[in-house]
Coordinates of C-alpha atoms in Angstrom, one line a residue:
X195 CA -106.4 -0.8 35.4
X196 CA -102.7 -0.7 36.0
X197 CA -102.4 2.6 34.2
X198 CA -105.0 4.0 36.6
X199 CA -103.0 3.3 39.7
X200 CA -101.3 6.5 40.9
X201 CA -103.2 8.5 38.3
X202 CA -104.8 10.5 41.1
X203 CA -101.4 12.1 41.6
X204 CA -101.4 13.8 38.2
X205 CA -103.0 17.2 37.7
X206 CA -106.5 17.0 36.3
X207 CA -108.3 19.5 34.0
X208 CA -110.2 20.9 36.9
X209 CA -107.2 21.4 39.2
X210 CA -106.6 25.0 40.2
X211 CA -104.0 26.8 38.1
X212 CA -103.0 29.2 40.9
X213 CA -99.9 28.7 43.0
X214 CA -100.7 27.2 46.4
X215 CA -99.8 28.7 49.8
X216 CA -97.4 25.8 50.3
X217 CA -95.5 26.9 47.1
X218 CA -95.3 30.5 48.3
X219 CA -94.0 29.1 51.6
X220 CA -91.5 27.1 49.7
X221 CA -90.2 30.2 48.0
X222 CA -89.2 31.7 51.4
X223 CA -86.2 29.3 51.4
X224 CA -85.2 30.8 48.1
X225 CA -85.4 34.3 49.4
X226 CA -82.6 33.3 51.8
X227 CA -80.7 31.5 49.1
X228 CA -80.8 34.5 46.7
X229 CA -79.7 36.8 49.5
X230 CA -76.6 34.6 49.9
X231 CA -75.9 34.5 46.2
X232 CA -76.0 38.3 46.1
X233 CA -73.7 38.5 49.1
X234 CA -71.2 36.3 47.4
X235 CA -71.2 38.5 44.3
X236 CA -70.9 41.6 46.5
X237 CA -67.8 40.2 48.1
X238 CA -66.1 40.2 44.7
X239 CA -66.4 43.9 44.4
X240 CA -62.7 44.5 45.1
X241 CA -61.3 41.5 43.2
X242 CA -59.6 41.8 39.8
X243 CA -58.2 39.5 37.2
X244 CA -58.3 35.7 37.6
X245 CA -59.6 36.1 41.2
X246 CA -62.6 37.9 40.0
X247 CA -63.3 35.4 37.1
X248 CA -63.0 32.4 39.4
X249 CA -65.2 34.1 42.0
X250 CA -67.9 34.8 39.4
X251 CA -67.6 31.2 38.1
X252 CA -68.1 29.8 41.6
X253 CA -71.1 32.0 42.4
X254 CA -72.7 31.3 39.0
X255 CA -72.3 27.6 39.6
X256 CA -74.0 27.8 43.0
X257 CA -76.9 29.9 41.6
X258 CA -77.4 27.4 38.7
X259 CA -77.6 24.5 41.3
X260 CA -80.2 26.4 43.3
X261 CA -82.1 27.3 40.1
X262 CA -82.3 23.7 39.0
X263 CA -83.8 22.7 42.4
X264 CA -86.4 25.5 42.2
X265 CA -87.2 24.8 38.5
X266 CA -87.7 21.1 39.1
X267 CA -90.0 21.8 42.0
X268 CA -92.0 24.3 39.9
X269 CA -92.4 21.6 37.2
X270 CA -93.4 19.0 39.8
X271 CA -96.3 21.1 41.1
X272 CA -97.3 22.0 37.6
X273 CA -97.4 18.3 36.6
X274 CA -98.7 16.7 39.8
X275 CA -101.5 17.6 42.0
X276 CA -100.0 20.0 44.7
X277 CA -102.9 19.3 47.1
X278 CA -101.9 15.6 47.5
X279 CA -100.2 14.8 50.7
X280 CA -97.2 13.1 49.1
X281 CA -96.5 16.1 46.8
X282 CA -96.8 18.4 49.8
X283 CA -94.3 16.3 51.7
X284 CA -92.0 16.4 48.7
X285 CA -92.2 20.2 48.6
X286 CA -91.6 20.5 52.3
X287 CA -88.6 18.2 52.1
X288 CA -87.2 20.1 49.2
X289 CA -87.7 23.4 51.1
X290 CA -85.6 22.0 54.0
X291 CA -82.9 20.9 51.6
X292 CA -82.9 24.3 49.8
X293 CA -82.6 26.0 53.2
X294 CA -79.6 23.8 54.0
X295 CA -78.1 24.8 50.7
X296 CA -78.8 28.5 51.4
X297 CA -77.1 28.5 54.8
X298 CA -74.1 26.7 53.6
X299 CA -73.8 28.7 50.4
X300 CA -71.5 31.4 51.7
X301 CA -68.8 28.8 52.2
X302 CA -70.2 26.1 49.9
X303 CA -67.0 26.2 47.8
X304 CA -64.9 25.9 51.0
X305 CA -65.4 23.9 54.2
X306 CA -69.2 23.6 53.8
X307 CA -69.1 21.8 50.5
X308 CA -70.2 18.4 51.8
X309 CA -73.5 19.5 53.5
X310 CA -74.3 21.6 50.4
X311 CA -73.7 18.6 48.2
X312 CA -75.7 16.2 50.3
X313 CA -78.7 18.5 50.4
X314 CA -78.5 18.9 46.6
X315 CA -78.3 15.2 46.0
X316 CA -81.1 14.4 48.4
X317 CA -83.4 16.4 46.1
X318 CA -82.0 15.3 42.8
X319 CA -81.7 11.5 43.6
X320 CA -84.2 10.7 46.4
X321 CA -87.1 13.0 45.5
X322 CA -87.8 11.5 42.1
X323 CA -87.7 8.0 43.6
X324 CA -90.3 9.0 46.1
X325 CA -92.5 10.3 43.4
X326 CA -92.0 7.2 41.3
X327 CA -93.0 5.0 44.2
X328 CA -96.2 7.2 44.8
X329 CA -97.1 6.7 41.1
X330 CA -97.2 3.0 41.6
X331 CA -97.9 1.2 38.4
X332 CA -98.7 4.3 36.3
X333 CA -96.7 4.5 33.0
X334 CA -95.4 7.9 33.9
X335 CA -93.5 6.6 36.8
X336 CA -90.6 6.0 34.4
X337 CA -90.0 9.7 34.1
X338 CA -88.9 10.2 37.7
X339 CA -86.9 7.0 37.4
X340 CA -85.0 8.6 34.6
X341 CA -84.3 11.7 36.6
X342 CA -83.0 9.7 39.5
X343 CA -80.8 7.6 37.2
X344 CA -79.1 10.6 35.6
X345 CA -78.7 12.4 38.9
X346 CA -77.0 9.2 40.2
X347 CA -74.6 9.5 37.3
X348 CA -73.6 13.0 38.3
X349 CA -73.5 12.2 42.0
X350 CA -69.9 10.9 42.1
X351 CA -68.7 14.1 40.6
X352 CA -70.5 16.1 43.2
X353 CA -69.2 14.0 46.1
X354 CA -65.6 13.8 44.9
X355 CA -65.7 17.5 44.4
X356 CA -66.9 18.0 47.9
X357 CA -64.5 15.6 49.6
X358 CA -61.5 16.1 47.3
X359 CA -58.9 18.9 47.0
X360 CA -60.3 22.4 46.9
X361 CA -58.7 23.2 43.5
X362 CA -60.7 20.4 41.9
X363 CA -64.0 21.4 43.3
X364 CA -65.0 24.0 40.7
X365 CA -64.2 21.8 37.6
X366 CA -65.8 18.7 39.1
X367 CA -68.9 20.5 40.1
X368 CA -69.1 22.3 36.8
X369 CA -69.0 18.9 35.0
X370 CA -71.6 17.5 37.4
X371 CA -73.9 20.5 36.8
X372 CA -73.4 20.2 33.1
X373 CA -74.6 16.6 33.2
X374 CA -77.7 17.6 35.2
X375 CA -78.6 20.3 32.8
X376 CA -77.8 18.3 29.7
X377 CA -80.0 15.5 31.0
X378 CA -82.9 17.8 31.3
X379 CA -82.3 19.2 27.8
X380 CA -82.2 15.6 26.3
X381 CA -85.1 14.3 28.3
X382 CA -83.1 12.0 30.5
X383 CA -82.6 9.2 27.9
X384 CA -82.0 5.7 29.1
X385 CA -81.2 2.5 27.1
X386 CA -84.3 0.6 25.9
X387 CA -86.5 3.4 27.4
X388 CA -85.5 6.3 25.2
X389 CA -86.1 9.9 26.3
X390 CA -89.0 11.6 28.0
X391 CA -89.0 14.8 25.9
X392 CA -90.0 17.6 28.2
X393 CA -91.8 19.3 25.3
X394 CA -94.5 16.6 25.4
X395 CA -95.1 16.7 29.1
X396 CA -98.7 17.5 30.2
X397 CA -98.3 20.3 32.6
X398 CA -100.5 23.2 33.9
X399 CA -99.0 25.9 31.7
X400 CA -100.7 28.8 33.5
X401 CA -99.4 27.5 36.9
X402 CA -95.9 27.3 35.6
X403 CA -96.0 30.8 34.1
X404 CA -97.2 32.2 37.4
X405 CA -94.3 30.5 39.2
X406 CA -91.8 32.1 36.9
X407 CA -93.4 35.5 37.4
X408 CA -93.3 35.0 41.2
X409 CA -89.6 34.1 41.1
X410 CA -88.9 37.2 39.1
X411 CA -90.7 39.3 41.8
X412 CA -88.8 37.5 44.5
X413 CA -85.5 38.5 42.9
X414 CA -86.8 42.0 42.4
X415 CA -87.8 42.1 46.1
X416 CA -84.3 40.9 47.0
X417 CA -82.9 43.9 45.1
X418 CA -85.2 46.3 47.0
X419 CA -84.1 44.7 50.3
X420 CA -80.5 45.3 49.4
X421 CA -81.2 48.9 48.6
X422 CA -82.9 49.4 52.0
X423 CA -80.4 47.4 54.1
X424 CA -77.3 49.0 52.6
X425 CA -78.6 52.6 52.8
X426 CA -79.9 52.2 56.4
X427 CA -76.5 50.8 57.5
X428 CA -74.5 53.7 56.1
X429 CA -73.8 57.1 57.4
X430 CA -76.3 59.5 55.8
X431 CA -75.1 61.7 53.0
X432 CA -76.9 63.5 50.1
X433 CA -74.8 61.4 47.6
X434 CA -75.9 58.1 49.2
X435 CA -79.5 59.3 49.3
X436 CA -79.3 60.1 45.5
X437 CA -77.9 56.7 44.8
X438 CA -80.7 55.1 46.9
X439 CA -83.3 56.9 44.8
X440 CA -81.7 56.0 41.5
X441 CA -81.3 52.3 42.5
X442 CA -85.0 52.1 43.5
X443 CA -86.0 53.7 40.2
X444 CA -83.9 51.2 38.3
X445 CA -85.7 48.3 40.0
X446 CA -89.0 49.9 39.3
X447 CA -88.0 50.2 35.6
X448 CA -86.9 46.5 35.5
X449 CA -90.4 45.6 36.8
X450 CA -92.1 47.8 34.2
X451 CA -90.0 46.5 31.3
X452 CA -90.5 42.8 32.3
X453 CA -94.3 43.0 32.6
X454 CA -95.0 45.2 29.7
X455 CA -96.9 43.0 27.2
X456 CA -94.8 39.9 27.0
X457 CA -94.2 39.3 30.8
X458 CA -97.9 40.0 31.4
X459 CA -99.0 37.5 28.7
X460 CA -96.7 34.7 29.7
X461 CA -99.6 33.0 31.5
X462 CA -101.9 33.3 28.5
X463 CA -99.1 32.0 26.1
X464 CA -98.4 28.9 28.2
X465 CA -102.1 28.3 28.7
X466 CA -102.8 28.4 25.0
X467 CA -99.8 26.3 23.9
X468 CA -100.6 23.0 22.4
X469 CA -97.4 21.7 23.9
X470 CA -96.8 23.9 27.0
X471 CA -93.8 21.8 27.9
X472 CA -91.9 23.2 25.0
X473 CA -92.6 26.8 25.8
X474 CA -92.2 26.1 29.5
X475 CA -88.7 24.6 29.0
X476 CA -87.6 27.6 26.9
X477 CA -89.1 30.1 29.3
X478 CA -87.3 28.3 32.2
X479 CA -83.9 29.1 30.6
X480 CA -85.0 32.7 29.9
X481 CA -86.1 33.3 33.5
X482 CA -82.9 31.9 34.8
X483 CA -81.1 34.7 32.9
X484 CA -83.7 37.3 34.1
X485 CA -83.4 36.3 37.8
X486 CA -79.7 36.1 37.6
X487 CA -79.5 39.5 35.9
X488 CA -81.6 41.1 38.7
X489 CA -79.3 39.6 41.3
X490 CA -76.2 41.0 39.5
X491 CA -77.8 44.4 39.2
X492 CA -78.7 44.4 42.9
X493 CA -75.0 44.0 43.7
X494 CA -74.3 47.1 41.6
X495 CA -76.7 49.0 43.9
X496 CA -74.8 47.9 46.9
X497 CA -71.5 49.0 45.5
X498 CA -72.8 52.4 44.3
X499 CA -74.6 53.3 47.5
X500 CA -71.6 52.4 49.6
X501 CA -69.4 54.9 47.6
X502 CA -71.3 56.8 45.0
X503 CA -68.6 59.2 43.9
X504 CA -65.5 57.1 44.7
X505 CA -62.7 56.4 42.3
X506 CA -63.7 54.6 39.1
X507 CA -63.5 50.9 39.4
X508 CA -63.9 49.1 36.0
X509 CA -64.8 45.8 37.6
X510 CA -67.9 47.4 39.1
X511 CA -69.3 47.8 35.6
X512 CA -69.8 44.0 35.5
X513 CA -72.5 44.6 38.1
X514 CA -73.7 48.1 37.5
X515 CA -74.0 47.8 33.7
X516 CA -73.6 44.0 33.1
X517 CA -76.7 43.1 35.1
X518 CA -79.1 45.4 33.1
X519 CA -77.4 44.4 29.8
X520 CA -78.1 40.7 30.6
X521 CA -81.7 41.6 31.7
X522 CA -82.4 43.4 28.4
X523 CA -80.9 40.5 26.4
X524 CA -83.1 38.0 28.3
X525 CA -86.1 40.2 27.9
X526 CA -85.6 40.3 24.1
X527 CA -85.6 36.5 24.2
X528 CA -88.9 36.5 26.2
X529 CA -90.5 38.8 23.7
X530 CA -89.7 36.3 21.0
X531 CA -91.1 33.4 23.0
X532 CA -94.4 35.2 23.5
X533 CA -94.9 37.1 20.2
X534 CA -92.3 35.6 17.8
X535 CA -90.6 39.0 17.3
X536 CA -87.6 41.0 18.4
X537 CA -88.6 44.2 20.3
X538 CA -86.8 47.2 18.8
X539 CA -87.1 49.3 22.1
X540 CA -85.1 46.7 24.1
X541 CA -82.6 46.3 21.2
X542 CA -82.0 50.0 21.2
X543 CA -81.4 50.0 25.0
X544 CA -79.1 47.1 24.7
X545 CA -77.0 48.7 22.0
X546 CA -76.8 52.0 23.9
X547 CA -75.6 50.4 27.1
X548 CA -72.9 48.4 25.2
X549 CA -71.8 51.6 23.4
X550 CA -71.5 53.8 26.5
X551 CA -69.8 51.2 28.7
X552 CA -66.2 52.0 27.6
X553 CA -66.8 55.7 28.5
X554 CA -68.2 54.8 31.9
X555 CA -64.9 53.2 32.9
X556 CA -63.5 56.7 33.7
X557 CA -66.5 58.0 35.7
X558 CA -67.6 57.4 39.3
X559 CA -70.0 54.5 40.0
X560 CA -73.0 56.9 40.5
X561 CA -72.6 58.1 36.9
X562 CA -72.8 54.5 35.6
X563 CA -75.9 53.7 37.6
X564 CA -77.6 57.0 36.5
X565 CA -76.8 56.2 32.8
X566 CA -78.3 52.7 33.3
X567 CA -81.5 54.2 34.9
X568 CA -81.7 56.7 32.0
X569 CA -81.4 54.0 29.3
X570 CA -84.0 51.8 31.0
X571 CA -86.3 54.8 31.3
X572 CA -85.9 55.3 27.5
X573 CA -86.8 51.7 26.9
X574 CA -89.9 52.1 29.1
X575 CA -90.9 55.3 27.3
X576 CA -90.5 53.7 23.9
X577 CA -92.7 50.8 25.0
X578 CA -95.4 53.2 26.2
X579 CA -95.2 55.2 23.0
X580 CA -95.6 52.1 20.9
X581 CA -98.5 50.8 22.9
X582 CA -100.5 54.0 23.3
X583 CA -104.0 53.7 21.9
X584 CA -103.4 50.1 20.9
X585 CA -105.4 47.3 22.5
X586 CA -103.6 44.6 24.4
X587 CA -102.6 42.1 21.8
X588 CA -102.9 38.3 22.2
X589 CA -99.9 36.1 22.5
X590 CA -98.6 34.5 19.3
X591 CA -95.8 32.3 20.5
X592 CA -94.0 30.3 17.8
X593 CA -93.0 27.7 20.4
X594 CA -95.2 24.8 21.4
X595 CA -97.9 25.3 18.8
X596 CA -98.1 21.6 18.0
X597 CA -100.4 19.2 19.8
X598 CA -98.8 16.4 21.7
X599 CA -100.1 13.8 19.3
X600 CA -98.3 15.3 16.3
X601 CA -94.9 14.4 17.9
X602 CA -95.7 11.2 19.7
X603 CA -97.5 10.4 23.0
X604 CA -97.4 12.6 26.0
X605 CA -94.7 11.8 28.6

């Protein structure tokens, strides 16, 4: 009887696998957040040396903090019933905290560090305690308790970093974020309780896959928004118009390459997995790379549209070429997760981009963006050639094939 208390909060087999309107509403806060991340990257366009490296590190850290918040929320609505009032309240509260993080993000490493930190810790520490209380006597209440305990361990690092000297903020926050990510990877182990291995979690795999796909589309939409805003805010020229067209084509190619086969079958793969938590956790890391790569690529659009045939700036290649390189690498990883193979078309694209990058240092930014678009078009054509006259294959993921009972009880 005790185990039944709070059980109504867990997803049932008959629960809808589609994302709710509340979750789509929640994503609006991350549209704002991703815009701020892109802007921080764009501000680094003229930096060099250690200043550039430090700026990239700070922005990456802020992105990873936001991604952790979004990922945890996606798992919550895949594990618990999103139509329950308490879960809806949790999502709304998380949305407000994410919005606070978004509006403070441009100066989160400077004078707005404290409100950014407080909003982050409210989600990481308070939210799991609310869920644990709502679960009442259910055995799975121990999982959110674990989350809160580990977040409390990292909290002093976040707070000291926010309140202490500016030069200590980056290393302290990096250490805190490492604790938060390590805790997830280990299953938030506690003395006498052990770990709650994410791979054994009972989640709605199809729902989680849809949430990853939606976040990718949000990032892609952010890149389209940057193209439009930058081009409309500049004096018209044929060169900028050409850069506008090539940038849009590049985003369209990213969409095509992601959803060709593996991206399209992500929902099926997670739905079929005996242990969807295993595949979901791996895919979470892959989609962090994919979303990040799209944001970096979008910064390249902004830099090129601003001055398509300006003097060569080697640091711009970090965005113009580095973003697509990271995207193809992550897409190779996704292919393995869905089919257990390495796609030769994306491997070819990856190698070509790496080989031509040294030569692009001497050419204007527009040349670099055009080469990237050409390589991505080659990858898309190779995909189409391989798939012609072949039926859509089923997913054959090597991850999460086992059933929960073969590795202990579900968490």
